[in-house]
Amino acid sequence: MVVDARGSYCPGPLMELIKTIKAQPVGATVDLLSGDRGSSKDVPEWVAKAGHELVGVFEEEGHWRIRVRKGR
Amino acid sequence: MVLLSPELSKLHAGALMASVAASSGMTVNVFASMGALGQFRRQVVEERRFVVDEVGRELLAKDVPLFHRMLADARDLGDLHVYGCAMAADLMGWRDEDFLDLVEDVIGVAAFFGKSEGAQVITI
């Protein structure tokens, strides 16, 4: 599942991720695409707090890909 | 979260923090009073009569989802409530129906304290 939140300002990408991950089963992987500078630091913080797993933060051309696995 | 300033950028900051907190599982009670309450009126939002500084101008120019949108979305995602201040409403002659549906109720300070007992209070 890919959530494309490019073009959205903080906390838009995070909110999109939260919305999507709620609807997914445990173990599902979600890729968040974000061009917002804050998200690459903000999202991992939220992921850890919310009990999910951060698979990785990948810098791609002009945006970040933040991969998260739903933990609970 | 106590919102006092009518300035768009400050409402934005408050709504941003409140919505992230609510989406992260925290209970958030927003109390809008004084000039901030006026900005929760339908007419102000519809006519986009916001009070803006340089950041507020950019929020409007870049069509960023504004405070009321963020709070409405967060209310769907988590445990977030928005209350209007009865004193400011009475003083200004604003009626309940003047406010956005987002404003759940118009209450006094004592009622707000009751809801926020033991909680951290942030004032903007």
CSV table of C-alpha atoms in Angstrom, one decimal:
chain,number,residue,atom,x,y,z
A,1,MET,CA,0.0,0.0,0.0
A,2,VAL,CA,1.4,3.4,-1.0
A,3,VAL,CA,0.2,6.7,0.4
A,4,ASP,CA,1.3,9.6,-1.8
A,5,ALA,CA,1.3,12.7,0.4
A,6,ARG,CA,3.7,14.7,-1.7
A,7,GLY,CA,2.8,18.3,-1.9
A,8,SER,CA,1.1,18.3,1.5
A,9,TYR,CA,2.6,20.2,4.4
A,10,CYS,CA,3.4,19.0,7.9
A,11,PRO,CA,1.4,17.3,9.5
A,12,GLY,CA,-0.5,16.3,6.4
A,13,PRO,CA,1.7,13.3,5.5
A,14,LEU,CA,1.6,12.0,9.1
A,15,MET,CA,-2.2,12.4,9.2
A,16,GLU,CA,-2.6,10.5,5.9
A,17,LEU,CA,-0.4,7.7,7.3
A,18,ILE,CA,-2.3,7.5,10.5
A,19,LYS,CA,-5.6,7.3,8.6
A,20,THR,CA,-4.3,4.6,6.3
A,21,ILE,CA,-2.6,2.4,8.9
A,22,LYS,CA,-5.7,2.3,11.0
A,23,ALA,CA,-7.6,0.6,8.2
A,24,GLN,CA,-4.8,-2.0,7.6
A,25,PRO,CA,-4.4,-5.4,9.2
A,26,VAL,CA,-1.5,-6.0,11.6
A,27,GLY,CA,1.7,-6.9,9.7
A,28,ALA,CA,0.7,-4.8,6.6
A,29,THR,CA,3.3,-2.6,5.1
A,30,VAL,CA,2.6,1.0,4.1
A,31,ASP,CA,4.9,3.3,2.1
A,32,LEU,CA,4.4,6.9,2.7
A,33,LEU,CA,5.7,9.3,0.1
A,34,SER,CA,6.4,12.8,1.4
A,35,GLY,CA,8.2,15.8,0.1
A,36,ASP,CA,7.8,17.6,3.5
A,37,ARG,CA,11.0,18.1,5.4
A,38,GLY,CA,9.5,17.5,8.8
A,39,SER,CA,8.0,14.2,8.0
A,40,SER,CA,11.3,12.3,7.7
A,41,LYS,CA,11.9,13.0,11.4
A,42,ASP,CA,8.3,13.3,12.6
A,43,VAL,CA,6.9,10.1,11.2
A,44,PRO,CA,9.6,7.7,12.7
A,45,GLU,CA,8.9,9.3,16.0
A,46,TRP,CA,5.2,8.7,15.8
A,47,VAL,CA,5.8,5.1,14.4
A,48,ALA,CA,7.9,4.2,17.5
A,49,LYS,CA,5.3,5.7,19.9
A,50,ALA,CA,2.4,4.0,18.2
A,51,GLY,CA,4.0,0.6,18.4
A,52,HIS,CA,4.6,0.1,14.7
A,53,GLU,CA,7.9,-0.9,13.0
A,54,LEU,CA,9.9,1.5,10.9
A,55,VAL,CA,11.3,-0.5,8.0
A,56,GLY,CA,13.2,2.4,6.6
A,57,VAL,CA,13.4,6.0,5.4
A,58,PHE,CA,14.6,6.1,1.9
A,59,GLU,CA,15.5,9.4,0.1
A,60,GLU,CA,14.3,9.2,-3.5
A,61,GLU,CA,14.2,11.9,-6.1
A,62,GLY,CA,12.8,15.0,-4.5
A,63,HIS,CA,10.9,13.1,-1.8
A,64,TRP,CA,11.2,10.5,1.0
A,65,ARG,CA,9.8,7.1,1.1
A,66,ILE,CA,9.0,6.0,4.6
A,67,ARG,CA,8.1,2.3,5.0
A,68,VAL,CA,6.2,1.2,8.0
A,69,ARG,CA,4.9,-2.1,9.1
A,70,LYS,CA,1.8,-2.1,11.3
A,71,GLY,CA,2.7,-3.6,14.7
A,72,ARG,CA,-0.6,-3.7,16.5
B,1,MET,CA,-5.5,23.5,24.5
B,2,VAL,CA,-6.6,27.0,25.1
B,3,LEU,CA,-6.8,29.2,22.0
B,4,LEU,CA,-7.0,33.0,22.6
B,5,SER,CA,-5.4,34.7,19.6
B,6,PRO,CA,-7.4,35.4,16.4
B,7,GLU,CA,-4.3,35.2,14.3
B,8,LEU,CA,-4.5,32.5,11.7
B,9,SER,CA,-0.9,31.3,12.1
B,10,LYS,CA,-1.5,30.8,15.9
B,11,LEU,CA,-4.8,29.0,15.3
B,12,HIS,CA,-2.9,26.8,12.8
B,13,ALA,CA,-0.2,26.0,15.3
B,14,GLY,CA,-2.7,25.1,18.0
B,15,ALA,CA,-4.8,23.0,15.6
B,16,LEU,CA,-1.7,21.3,14.3
B,17,MET,CA,-0.5,20.2,17.8
B,18,ALA,CA,-4.0,19.2,18.8
B,19,SER,CA,-4.6,17.1,15.8
B,20,VAL,CA,-1.3,15.3,16.0
B,21,ALA,CA,-1.9,14.6,19.7
B,22,ALA,CA,-5.4,13.3,19.1
B,23,SER,CA,-4.3,11.1,16.2
B,24,SER,CA,-1.6,9.7,18.5
B,25,GLY,CA,-4.1,8.5,21.0
B,26,MET,CA,-4.2,11.5,23.4
B,27,THR,CA,-7.5,13.0,24.5
B,28,VAL,CA,-7.6,16.7,23.5
B,29,ASN,CA,-10.0,19.4,24.6
B,30,VAL,CA,-9.7,22.6,22.7
B,31,PHE,CA,-11.2,25.7,24.4
B,32,ALA,CA,-11.5,28.7,22.1
B,33,SER,CA,-12.0,32.0,23.8
B,34,MET,CA,-11.6,35.8,23.1
B,35,GLY,CA,-10.5,36.7,19.6
B,36,ALA,CA,-9.8,33.0,18.7
B,37,LEU,CA,-13.5,32.1,19.2
B,38,GLY,CA,-14.6,34.7,16.7
B,39,GLN,CA,-12.6,32.9,14.0
B,40,PHE,CA,-14.7,29.8,14.6
B,41,ARG,CA,-17.7,31.5,13.2
B,42,ARG,CA,-19.1,30.2,9.9
B,43,GLN,CA,-19.2,33.7,8.4
B,44,VAL,CA,-15.5,34.3,9.1
B,45,VAL,CA,-14.5,31.0,7.6
B,46,GLU,CA,-16.8,31.2,4.6
B,47,GLU,CA,-15.6,34.8,3.7
B,48,ARG,CA,-12.1,33.9,4.7
B,49,ARG,CA,-11.9,37.0,6.9
B,50,PHE,CA,-8.8,35.8,8.7
B,51,VAL,CA,-6.3,37.8,10.8
B,52,VAL,CA,-3.0,37.2,9.1
B,53,ASP,CA,0.7,37.8,9.7
B,54,GLU,CA,3.3,36.8,7.1
B,55,VAL,CA,2.9,33.1,7.9
B,56,GLY,CA,-0.9,33.4,7.8
B,57,ARG,CA,-0.6,34.9,4.3
B,58,GLU,CA,1.4,32.0,3.0
B,59,LEU,CA,-1.0,29.5,4.6
B,60,LEU,CA,-3.8,31.1,2.5
B,61,ALA,CA,-1.7,31.6,-0.6
B,62,LYS,CA,-0.5,27.9,-0.6
B,63,ASP,CA,-4.0,26.7,0.1
B,64,VAL,CA,-2.9,24.7,3.2
B,65,PRO,CA,-5.8,22.9,5.0
B,66,LEU,CA,-6.6,25.5,7.7
B,67,PHE,CA,-7.2,25.1,11.5
B,68,HIS,CA,-10.9,24.2,11.3
B,69,ARG,CA,-10.2,21.5,8.6
B,70,MET,CA,-7.4,20.0,10.7
B,71,LEU,CA,-9.5,19.9,13.8
B,72,ALA,CA,-12.5,18.4,12.0
B,73,ASP,CA,-10.3,15.7,10.5
B,74,ALA,CA,-8.7,15.0,13.9
B,75,ARG,CA,-12.1,14.7,15.5
B,76,ASP,CA,-12.8,11.8,13.1
B,77,LEU,CA,-9.5,10.1,13.9
B,78,GLY,CA,-9.2,10.5,17.7
B,79,ASP,CA,-10.7,11.8,20.9
B,80,LEU,CA,-10.8,15.5,20.2
B,81,HIS,CA,-13.4,18.1,21.3
B,82,VAL,CA,-13.7,21.8,20.5
B,83,TYR,CA,-15.5,24.1,22.9
B,84,GLY,CA,-16.4,27.7,22.7
B,85,CYS,CA,-16.0,30.1,25.6
B,86,ALA,CA,-19.4,31.2,27.0
B,87,MET,CA,-18.0,34.5,28.3
B,88,ALA,CA,-16.6,35.6,24.9
B,89,ALA,CA,-19.7,34.5,23.1
B,90,ASP,CA,-22.0,36.4,25.5
B,91,LEU,CA,-19.8,39.5,25.4
B,92,MET,CA,-19.8,39.6,21.6
B,93,GLY,CA,-23.4,38.5,21.1
B,94,TRP,CA,-22.3,35.4,19.1
B,95,ARG,CA,-24.9,32.6,19.2
B,96,ASP,CA,-24.3,28.9,19.2
B,97,GLU,CA,-25.5,28.6,15.6
B,98,ASP,CA,-23.0,31.2,14.5
B,99,PHE,CA,-20.2,28.7,15.1
B,100,LEU,CA,-19.0,25.9,12.9
B,101,ASP,CA,-20.4,22.5,13.6
B,102,LEU,CA,-16.9,21.7,14.8
B,103,VAL,CA,-17.7,23.6,18.0
B,104,GLU,CA,-19.4,21.0,20.1
B,105,ASP,CA,-20.7,23.2,22.9
B,106,VAL,CA,-20.3,26.6,24.5
B,107,ILE,CA,-19.1,26.2,28.0
B,108,GLY,CA,-17.6,28.2,30.9
B,109,VAL,CA,-14.1,28.0,32.4
B,110,ALA,CA,-15.2,25.8,35.3
B,111,ALA,CA,-16.6,23.2,32.9
B,112,PHE,CA,-13.4,23.3,30.8
B,113,PHE,CA,-11.3,22.8,34.0
B,114,GLY,CA,-13.5,19.8,34.8
B,115,LYS,CA,-12.7,18.3,31.4
B,116,SER,CA,-9.0,19.1,31.6
B,117,GLU,CA,-8.4,18.1,35.1
B,118,GLY,CA,-4.9,16.5,35.5
B,119,ALA,CA,-4.1,17.3,31.9
B,120,GLN,CA,-1.4,19.5,30.5
B,121,VAL,CA,-2.7,22.8,29.3
B,122,ILE,CA,-1.1,24.6,26.3
B,123,THR,CA,-2.2,28.2,25.7
B,124,ILE,CA,-1.8,29.9,22.4
